[in-house]
Every structure is written in structure tokens, then in C-alpha cells.
Amino acid sequence: MLILGIETSCDETSVAILEGDGRVRANLIASQIERHQPFGGVVPEIASREHLQHLMPLVERALSDTGTSLDSVTAIAVTSGPGLIGALLVGVAGAQGLAYGLDIPLVAVNHLEGHIYSPYLQSNGPALEVPERGLSIVVSGGHSSVYALSRDGRIVMINRTRDDAAGEVFDKVAKFIGLPYPGGPHVERIGREGDASRFKFAVAQLKGDTFDFSFSGLKSNAIRIAREEGLHQHVAEPDAKRAGTLADFCASFQRAIGDQILDRLTRIWSAMESRPDELPTELALAGGVAANGALRERIAAWCGERGIAPRLPEKKFCTDNGAMIAFAGIKKIASARDPLRVEARSRMQVGT
Ligand code: KG4
Ligand code: ZN
């Protein structure tokens, strides 16, 4: 099997070619970040236009870079949602045209499913096996959820966020202090030199019997502290004192996001411990925020304490990419349908 993966749900156009065992032949990404940066976030109309410009040239490049002929592609996988509807439509229409023209199956992939399977991809060699029982946490710009996975492809959603996603909070707080979009990598870079214990944030606890995340209180507190410390001014060229405060702030805020993630994981794990035979053997971290080095270290340590394996994706598979869509497509190949019946949808859930 040779599968072409197409991802256009947000601000990255990406095309990948994977072999049936998950080996990545090509994974090209045309990032639009610079086009959206002046606006401090993704502008949907610009995203759609950029996808239109880049999609087919990327398909051609992925084929020519790998010496693959279009005729040898046996299936196409495309993100059909969730995401920006105009952006999704470009990818879906392109995939439909190709699949219809080549008379090959088209698999509609939920973007989140792509993220969930991304930690099993490798730059070199076939994909790793999904464990019999695994936990997966997806933390991206649009989603924050923990899932239970099984090898047979069953996905059960254990929690979700009640308000903002983890990446969204990184981006909003970063924007407030004048850092470029997307803010997560900048917060991480600046926070590297900082003291994570300087600013205190409480871990949000929700009423009732729930493992859900809630990041909006953390966002408001971070913005209040940033204002009190004058961090929203002159951040581009801070003086020495403000540079120190900025680093401490970024480190503390990043730590607080990780604190909530680990709090929920710990509570979910405690609830699972009553059925030791069914405990997961691996925890996979996925989504753009999975690129965060401090979070990766903490997740690895958390797994170590519980004797389970951390599955941390290579950084290029954390943020949006076509390889993860093609890989999820391989897993769902049985659900391929008539290309013309695939529909783009801006809102979609994954799992039960
Ligand atoms: O998965 P992704 O590329 O797009 C969505 O599906 O949302 O995730 C993008 C998000 C952004 O919010 C970005 O700030 C965040 O991932 N991100 C990071 C890092 N790299 C990307 N957050 C924290 N630390 C990073 N190193
Ligand atoms: Zn994503």
C-alpha cells in the first residue's frame, strides 16, 4: 500500500507519502505562520488562500522528491475535520479530485485521530505498534483531551477541556506580552533561563466527578500577573530586570500548564488502578504542545514513576503534518468510501 496524506485544517499545508507499514517516504509542510503573524493569530481567509496555492505543488513535490508516480498511490487520506471550514474544504476537494481521477479510495481522517497516532511514527523505519492498552494525551492549539487507546483501533475519550485548549492559552498569554504567534515555542525558549517557582498558579479544580481540564482561569491569572509586572510593554527589547522577570514568568506559566496536565493524568491513573489487569502500558503525548521540552521531561518522569513507557513523538510529528493523517488513514483504511461522499466538517469529536 502507498498512501498519500493531506492536511489543511489550520495554518499548515502538509502532504505526505507513507508505505503500508507506516514508513514515511515524504512529509512536506508549507507553514503559513509568517502570513498570519502580523495579525497575532490565524486569519481563516488567508489560510484557505494559502492552502489553495500550496496544496497541488506540494503533492507534486512529494511525488518527485521520492520518485513516486501518482499511479502507484493506492489510497488517499485527508483531514475532514475538525478545523477551519474553508481550509478543510481545500484539502478535501483536492483529495476528492485526485482520488476520483485515479479511481482509488479516499479515507476521511479526524485531525485528532491523526495526532493520537503521531507518536508511533518514526523518521526512519516502519511505525511502532500501538499497544494493546495505551493512554494518549493530545494537547494542541484547539484541543486538550486524554484518551484510552487499544490496538484494535478503539478510542475512548476520558476528558476534555471545558474552555481553552493548552496551546491556545500559550498563544493568548504570549500574545498579551507581545510575543509572536504561535506563542508556545517562544514561551518555552524564554522560560528556559527562568525560575519556575517565582510566580504561583493554583491548579484549577472543577466541581463534581470529572477529570476535565480548565485552562481559562490560568490564562486570566497569567495575564493579570503579566500586567502587574509590566510585561505587556516593551517586551521586544526588555531591560535586564524585565528580561529576568519575563523569563521567570514564562517558566512559571509553562510549569502551571504542565501541573494541570499531570494533576489530571494522576487522577485518571488512580481511578484506573482499581482494575490492575486493565492498566495501560504506555502513555503517548501528542499535539503541538507535545513539542515542549519541559512537558516532555515531566511526562517521561511521570511514566517512569508508574513503570509505563512514555511515547513521545519526534518533534516534527507534534505540530500539524500530513504523515500523521496518512498513518491514521492506514489504520482506518477499511472505512474508505466513495471520494465524492467525504464531507468537510468544522466540528468533530473523536472516540466514544
Ligand atoms: O497541533 P498543532 O500544530 O495545531 C493544532 O491542531 O492546534 O498545535 C499548535 C499549538 C500552538 O498553540 C502552539 O503554540 C503550540 O502548539 N506549541 C507549543 C510548542 N510548539 C508548538 N506549545 C508549547 N511549547 C512548544 N514548544
Ligand atoms: Zn493539530
Short mmCIF file of C-alpha atoms and ligand atoms in Angstrom, two decimals:
data_model
loop_
_atom_site.label_atom_id
_atom_site.label_comp_id
_atom_site.label_asym_id
_atom_site.label_seq_id
_atom_site.Cartn_x
_atom_site.Cartn_y
_atom_site.Cartn_z
CA MET A 1 0.00 0.00 0.00
CA LEU A 2 1.11 3.57 -0.72
CA ILE A 3 -0.98 6.25 0.89
CA LEU A 4 -0.96 9.97 0.23
CA GLY A 5 -1.90 12.08 3.28
CA ILE A 6 -3.28 15.61 3.01
CA GLU A 7 -3.64 18.01 5.94
CA THR A 8 -5.10 21.52 5.58
CA SER A 9 -7.18 22.01 8.73
CA CYS A 10 -5.45 25.12 10.04
CA ASP A 11 -2.33 27.06 9.09
CA GLU A 12 -0.08 24.34 7.71
CA THR A 13 -0.48 22.74 4.30
CA SER A 14 1.09 19.32 4.50
CA VAL A 15 1.38 16.37 2.15
CA ALA A 16 2.95 13.02 3.00
CA ILE A 17 3.51 9.68 1.34
CA LEU A 18 3.58 6.61 3.60
CA GLU A 19 4.06 2.94 2.93
CA GLY A 20 1.61 0.41 4.36
CA ASP A 21 3.81 -0.26 7.42
CA GLY A 22 3.87 3.44 8.30
CA ARG A 23 7.30 4.14 6.79
CA VAL A 24 7.42 7.85 5.91
CA ARG A 25 8.67 8.43 2.35
CA ALA A 26 7.84 12.14 2.34
CA ASN A 27 6.33 14.60 4.79
CA LEU A 28 6.34 18.13 3.39
CA ILE A 29 4.95 21.08 5.30
CA ALA A 30 4.31 24.57 3.92
CA SER A 31 3.89 26.68 7.03
CA GLN A 32 1.83 29.86 6.78
CA ILE A 33 2.93 31.18 10.15
CA GLU A 34 4.62 34.26 8.68
CA ARG A 35 1.46 35.22 6.79
CA HIS A 36 -0.64 35.14 9.96
CA GLN A 37 1.93 36.62 12.35
CA PRO A 38 1.05 40.30 11.67
CA PHE A 39 -2.49 39.53 12.89
CA GLY A 40 -1.42 37.66 16.03
CA GLY A 41 -3.42 34.55 15.09
CA VAL A 42 -4.76 32.55 12.17
CA VAL A 43 -6.91 34.51 9.69
CA PRO A 44 -9.23 31.90 8.10
CA GLU A 45 -9.47 33.56 4.66
CA ILE A 46 -5.69 33.83 4.37
CA ALA A 47 -5.35 30.19 5.44
CA SER A 48 -7.74 28.97 2.70
CA ARG A 49 -5.98 31.00 0.02
CA GLU A 50 -2.57 29.76 1.10
CA HIS A 51 -3.75 26.13 1.06
CA LEU A 52 -5.08 26.66 -2.47
CA GLN A 53 -1.71 27.94 -3.60
CA HIS A 54 0.39 25.29 -1.92
CA LEU A 55 -1.57 22.05 -2.00
CA MET A 56 -1.03 20.76 -5.52
CA PRO A 57 2.60 21.95 -5.82
CA LEU A 58 3.31 20.10 -2.55
CA VAL A 59 1.68 16.92 -3.89
CA GLU A 60 3.87 17.18 -6.99
CA ARG A 61 6.99 17.78 -4.91
CA ALA A 62 6.28 14.88 -2.55
CA LEU A 63 5.96 12.59 -5.58
CA SER A 64 9.00 13.89 -7.43
CA ASP A 65 11.26 14.06 -4.32
CA THR A 66 10.61 10.37 -3.68
CA GLY A 67 10.47 9.21 -7.29
CA THR A 68 6.90 8.05 -6.77
CA SER A 69 4.44 8.06 -9.65
CA LEU A 70 0.90 9.18 -9.00
CA ASP A 71 -0.34 5.89 -10.47
CA SER A 72 1.37 3.91 -7.74
CA VAL A 73 -0.60 5.66 -4.95
CA THR A 74 -3.23 3.20 -3.72
CA ALA A 75 -5.27 5.38 -1.35
CA ILE A 76 -5.58 8.95 -0.15
CA ALA A 77 -6.22 10.11 3.41
CA VAL A 78 -7.43 13.63 4.08
CA THR A 79 -8.30 15.60 7.20
CA SER A 80 -12.05 16.12 7.00
CA GLY A 81 -12.35 17.93 10.38
CA PRO A 82 -12.26 19.48 12.88
CA GLY A 83 -10.72 22.77 11.78
CA LEU A 84 -11.37 25.92 9.78
CA ILE A 85 -14.06 25.03 7.29
CA GLY A 86 -12.59 26.94 4.33
CA ALA A 87 -9.17 25.44 4.98
CA LEU A 88 -10.58 21.91 5.28
CA LEU A 89 -12.56 22.32 2.05
CA VAL A 90 -9.40 22.97 0.05
CA GLY A 91 -7.81 19.73 1.25
CA VAL A 92 -10.98 17.67 0.90
CA ALA A 93 -11.74 18.96 -2.60
CA GLY A 94 -8.14 18.37 -3.71
CA ALA A 95 -8.17 14.86 -2.27
CA GLN A 96 -11.54 14.11 -3.85
CA GLY A 97 -10.34 15.23 -7.26
CA LEU A 98 -7.20 13.10 -7.02
CA ALA A 99 -8.96 10.00 -5.66
CA TYR A 100 -11.78 10.27 -8.17
CA GLY A 101 -9.39 10.81 -11.06
CA LEU A 102 -7.15 7.90 -10.01
CA ASP A 103 -10.13 5.72 -9.05
CA ILE A 104 -8.68 4.92 -5.63
CA PRO A 105 -10.30 5.00 -2.15
CA LEU A 106 -10.42 8.15 -0.04
CA VAL A 107 -10.27 7.90 3.75
CA ALA A 108 -11.70 10.76 5.81
CA VAL A 109 -9.48 11.28 8.86
CA ASN A 110 -10.36 13.11 12.02
CA HIS A 111 -7.46 15.50 12.71
CA LEU A 112 -7.38 14.41 16.36
CA GLU A 113 -7.02 10.80 15.37
CA GLY A 114 -4.01 11.87 13.33
CA HIS A 115 -2.48 13.46 16.44
CA ILE A 116 -3.34 10.42 18.59
CA TYR A 117 -1.36 8.09 16.31
CA SER A 118 1.52 10.51 15.59
CA PRO A 119 3.76 9.31 18.47
CA TYR A 120 4.01 5.91 16.75
CA LEU A 121 5.59 7.35 13.59
CA GLN A 122 9.34 7.26 13.09
CA SER A 123 11.52 9.28 10.72
CA ASN A 124 13.29 6.12 9.73
CA GLY A 125 11.70 2.73 9.57
CA PRO A 126 8.19 1.42 9.99
CA ALA A 127 5.78 2.84 12.55
CA LEU A 128 5.80 1.41 16.07
CA GLU A 129 2.98 -0.80 17.20
CA VAL A 130 0.12 0.76 19.12
CA PRO A 131 -0.05 -1.05 22.48
CA GLU A 132 -2.86 -3.37 23.47
CA ARG A 133 -3.87 -0.75 26.08
CA GLY A 134 -2.50 2.78 25.97
CA LEU A 135 -3.27 6.25 27.22
CA SER A 136 -2.91 9.20 24.91
CA ILE A 137 -2.95 12.88 25.69
CA VAL A 138 -3.48 15.36 22.87
CA VAL A 139 -2.57 18.95 23.72
CA SER A 140 -2.74 21.28 20.74
CA GLY A 141 -3.94 24.73 19.77
CA GLY A 142 -7.53 23.55 19.53
CA HIS A 143 -7.78 20.51 21.81
CA SER A 144 -6.79 19.09 25.16
CA SER A 145 -8.01 15.58 25.92
CA VAL A 146 -6.89 12.29 27.35
CA TYR A 147 -7.95 9.11 25.53
CA ALA A 148 -7.75 5.40 26.20
CA LEU A 149 -6.47 3.54 23.12
CA SER A 150 -6.46 -0.08 22.18
CA ARG A 151 -4.70 -1.91 19.40
CA ASP A 152 -7.97 -2.77 17.69
CA GLY A 153 -8.43 0.96 16.97
CA ARG A 154 -10.91 1.69 19.75
CA ILE A 155 -10.55 5.20 21.18
CA VAL A 156 -12.38 6.31 24.33
CA MET A 157 -12.34 9.97 25.33
CA ILE A 158 -11.67 10.28 29.07
CA ASN A 159 -11.70 14.04 29.46
CA ARG A 160 -11.67 17.28 27.50
CA THR A 161 -11.24 20.96 28.20
CA ARG A 162 -14.18 22.96 29.44
CA ASP A 163 -12.83 26.16 27.91
CA ASP A 164 -9.47 26.95 26.28
CA ALA A 165 -7.03 24.37 24.95
CA ALA A 166 -3.50 24.25 26.39
CA GLY A 167 -1.88 25.56 23.18
CA GLU A 168 -4.49 28.29 22.88
CA VAL A 169 -3.58 29.54 26.37
CA PHE A 170 0.12 29.52 25.45
CA ASP A 171 -0.75 31.57 22.36
CA LYS A 172 -3.08 34.04 24.10
CA VAL A 173 -0.79 34.76 27.03
CA ALA A 174 2.20 35.05 24.67
CA LYS A 175 0.24 37.48 22.50
CA PHE A 176 -0.57 39.61 25.55
CA ILE A 177 3.10 40.02 26.35
CA GLY A 178 3.89 40.83 22.73
CA LEU A 179 5.47 37.55 21.60
CA PRO A 180 4.92 36.39 18.02
CA TYR A 181 2.28 33.82 17.00
CA PRO A 182 2.31 30.92 17.79
CA GLY A 183 3.43 31.72 21.29
CA GLY A 184 4.20 28.26 22.73
CA PRO A 185 7.72 27.87 21.32
CA HIS A 186 8.61 31.47 22.36
CA VAL A 187 7.39 30.95 25.92
CA GLU A 188 9.47 27.79 26.08
CA ARG A 189 12.60 29.49 24.71
CA ILE A 190 12.38 32.49 27.05
CA GLY A 191 11.39 30.38 30.05
CA ARG A 192 14.47 28.17 29.73
CA GLU A 193 16.54 30.67 31.75
CA GLY A 194 13.75 31.40 34.24
CA ASP A 195 12.83 30.39 37.78
CA ALA A 196 9.62 28.34 37.50
CA SER A 197 8.85 28.73 41.21
CA ARG A 198 8.69 32.53 41.20
CA PHE A 199 5.02 33.01 40.20
CA LYS A 200 2.43 30.72 41.76
CA PHE A 201 -0.65 29.44 39.94
CA ALA A 202 -3.29 27.21 41.51
CA VAL A 203 -4.30 24.07 39.62
CA ALA A 204 -7.95 24.53 38.55
CA GLN A 205 -10.28 22.02 40.23
CA LEU A 206 -13.77 21.54 38.84
CA LYS A 207 -16.82 20.62 40.87
CA GLY A 208 -18.19 17.12 40.55
CA ASP A 209 -16.88 13.82 39.37
CA THR A 210 -14.80 14.92 36.39
CA PHE A 211 -11.26 14.75 35.00
CA ASP A 212 -11.86 17.69 32.63
CA PHE A 213 -9.28 20.39 32.07
CA SER A 214 -9.97 24.09 32.52
CA PHE A 215 -7.26 26.49 31.42
CA SER A 216 -9.13 29.79 31.25
CA GLY A 217 -8.54 30.69 34.92
CA LEU A 218 -4.83 30.09 34.43
CA LYS A 219 -4.93 32.33 31.37
CA SER A 220 -6.62 35.17 33.30
CA ASN A 221 -4.19 34.85 36.20
CA ALA A 222 -1.22 34.84 33.86
CA ILE A 223 -2.48 37.95 32.09
CA ARG A 224 -3.09 39.70 35.43
CA ILE A 225 0.44 38.91 36.63
CA ALA A 226 1.94 39.96 33.29
CA ARG A 227 0.11 43.29 33.57
CA GLU A 228 1.17 43.83 37.20
CA GLU A 229 4.78 43.13 36.26
CA GLY A 230 4.60 45.45 33.24
CA LEU A 231 5.46 42.58 30.90
CA HIS A 232 3.00 43.67 28.25
CA GLN A 233 5.17 46.68 27.44
CA HIS A 234 8.46 46.76 25.58
CA VAL A 235 8.79 43.01 25.58
CA ALA A 236 10.71 43.14 22.30
CA GLU A 237 13.67 44.83 23.98
CA PRO A 238 13.37 44.30 27.72
CA ASP A 239 15.88 45.82 30.14
CA ALA A 240 17.87 43.39 32.28
CA LYS A 241 15.42 43.43 35.19
CA ARG A 242 12.40 42.93 32.99
CA ALA A 243 14.19 40.22 31.00
CA GLY A 244 14.68 38.26 34.25
CA THR A 245 11.04 38.74 35.24
CA LEU A 246 9.92 37.72 31.75
CA ALA A 247 11.98 34.51 31.90
CA ASP A 248 10.62 33.69 35.39
CA PHE A 249 7.09 34.41 34.22
CA CYS A 250 7.39 32.18 31.13
CA ALA A 251 8.93 29.35 33.17
CA SER A 252 6.26 29.60 35.90
CA PHE A 253 3.37 29.82 33.45
CA GLN A 254 4.65 26.86 31.43
CA ARG A 255 5.09 24.90 34.66
CA ALA A 256 1.47 25.69 35.61
CA ILE A 257 0.14 24.23 32.36
CA GLY A 258 2.18 21.09 33.00
CA ASP A 259 0.94 20.97 36.63
CA GLN A 260 -2.67 20.74 35.48
CA ILE A 261 -1.88 18.14 32.83
CA LEU A 262 -0.06 15.96 35.39
CA ASP A 263 -2.78 16.51 38.00
CA ARG A 264 -5.43 15.15 35.62
CA LEU A 265 -3.23 12.27 34.46
CA THR A 266 -2.52 11.31 38.07
CA ARG A 267 -6.21 11.33 38.97
CA ILE A 268 -7.11 9.33 35.86
CA TRP A 269 -4.39 6.82 36.70
CA SER A 270 -5.63 6.48 40.31
CA ALA A 271 -9.12 5.73 39.05
CA MET A 272 -7.71 3.06 36.72
CA GLU A 273 -5.62 1.42 39.42
CA SER A 274 -8.68 -0.32 40.84
CA ARG A 275 -8.51 -2.59 37.75
CA PRO A 276 -4.81 -3.50 37.63
CA ASP A 277 -5.27 -6.01 34.78
CA GLU A 278 -6.54 -3.26 32.52
CA LEU A 279 -3.90 -0.63 33.29
CA PRO A 280 -2.34 0.98 30.20
CA THR A 281 1.26 0.08 29.46
CA GLU A 282 2.14 3.29 27.63
CA LEU A 283 1.35 6.99 27.71
CA ALA A 284 1.60 8.81 24.38
CA LEU A 285 1.87 12.58 24.24
CA ALA A 286 0.68 14.32 21.07
CA GLY A 287 -0.27 17.67 19.52
CA GLY A 288 1.70 20.88 19.07
CA VAL A 289 2.28 21.35 22.82
CA ALA A 290 3.97 17.92 22.86
CA ALA A 291 6.96 19.72 21.28
CA ASN A 292 7.52 21.43 24.65
CA GLY A 293 10.75 20.08 26.15
CA ALA A 294 9.82 20.74 29.79
CA LEU A 295 6.50 18.93 29.38
CA ARG A 296 8.17 16.01 27.65
CA GLU A 297 10.61 15.63 30.55
CA ARG A 298 7.83 15.76 33.12
CA ILE A 299 5.71 13.23 31.21
CA ALA A 300 8.70 10.89 30.91
CA ALA A 301 9.33 11.17 34.67
CA TRP A 302 5.64 10.61 35.44
CA CYS A 303 5.67 7.45 33.32
CA GLY A 304 8.91 6.30 34.97
CA GLU A 305 7.29 6.56 38.43
CA ARG A 306 4.48 4.29 37.27
CA GLY A 307 6.56 1.82 35.32
CA ILE A 308 4.94 2.56 31.98
CA ALA A 309 6.57 3.61 28.72
CA PRO A 310 6.40 7.23 27.57
CA ARG A 311 5.73 7.52 23.86
CA LEU A 312 6.99 10.97 22.88
CA PRO A 313 6.61 11.91 19.22
CA GLU A 314 9.52 13.23 17.22
CA LYS A 315 9.14 17.00 17.20
CA LYS A 316 8.28 17.19 13.50
CA PHE A 317 5.29 14.92 14.10
CA CYS A 318 3.95 17.03 17.01
CA THR A 319 2.63 20.00 15.08
CA ASP A 320 0.24 19.52 12.16
CA ASN A 321 1.59 17.25 9.44
CA GLY A 322 0.38 15.03 6.63
CA ALA A 323 2.26 11.94 7.85
CA MET A 324 0.01 11.56 10.89
CA ILE A 325 -3.07 11.88 8.66
CA ALA A 326 -1.76 9.25 6.23
CA PHE A 327 -0.92 6.95 9.17
CA ALA A 328 -4.39 7.31 10.71
CA GLY A 329 -5.69 6.65 7.17
CA ILE A 330 -3.81 3.34 7.08
CA LYS A 331 -5.40 2.37 10.39
CA LYS A 332 -8.84 3.26 9.05
CA ILE A 333 -8.45 2.02 5.51
CA ALA A 334 -11.50 -0.20 5.93
CA SER A 335 -13.64 2.92 6.32
CA ALA A 336 -12.58 4.34 2.92
CA ARG A 337 -15.55 5.48 0.90
CA ASP A 338 -16.63 6.87 -2.40
CA PRO A 339 -14.47 10.02 -2.70
CA LEU A 340 -17.47 12.19 -3.50
CA ARG A 341 -19.16 11.27 -0.22
CA VAL A 342 -16.42 12.66 2.02
CA GLU A 343 -17.51 15.89 3.68
CA ALA A 344 -15.52 18.58 5.49
CA ARG A 345 -16.87 19.43 8.94
CA SER A 346 -15.51 22.14 11.21
CA ARG A 347 -16.59 20.40 14.43
CA MET A 348 -15.93 16.74 15.07
CA GLN A 349 -15.16 14.58 18.09
CA VAL A 350 -13.06 11.51 18.27
CA GLY A 351 -13.80 8.35 20.18
CA THR A 352 -16.69 7.40 22.37
O1 KG4 B 1 -1.14 20.59 16.77
P1 KG4 B 1 -0.91 21.98 16.33
O2 KG4 B 1 0.16 22.24 15.31
O3 KG4 B 1 -2.20 22.63 15.75
C1 KG4 B 1 -3.48 22.35 16.23
O4 KG4 B 1 -4.04 21.31 15.84
O5 KG4 B 1 -3.93 23.15 17.07
O6 KG4 B 1 -0.61 22.80 17.66
C2 KG4 B 1 -0.28 24.15 17.63
C3 KG4 B 1 -0.11 24.63 19.08
C4 KG4 B 1 0.04 26.13 19.22
O7 KG4 B 1 -0.85 26.57 20.21
C5 KG4 B 1 1.49 26.30 19.64
O8 KG4 B 1 1.73 27.43 20.46
C6 KG4 B 1 1.73 25.03 20.41
O9 KG4 B 1 1.06 24.04 19.65
N1 KG4 B 1 3.17 24.71 20.50
C7 KG4 B 1 3.86 24.71 21.66
C8 KG4 B 1 5.20 24.41 21.33
N2 KG4 B 1 5.28 24.21 19.98
C9 KG4 B 1 4.02 24.39 19.50
N3 KG4 B 1 3.47 24.95 22.93
C10 KG4 B 1 4.41 24.90 23.89
N4 KG4 B 1 5.71 24.64 23.67
C11 KG4 B 1 6.16 24.39 22.41
N5 KG4 B 1 7.44 24.13 22.19
ZN ZN B 2 -3.32 19.78 15.15
#
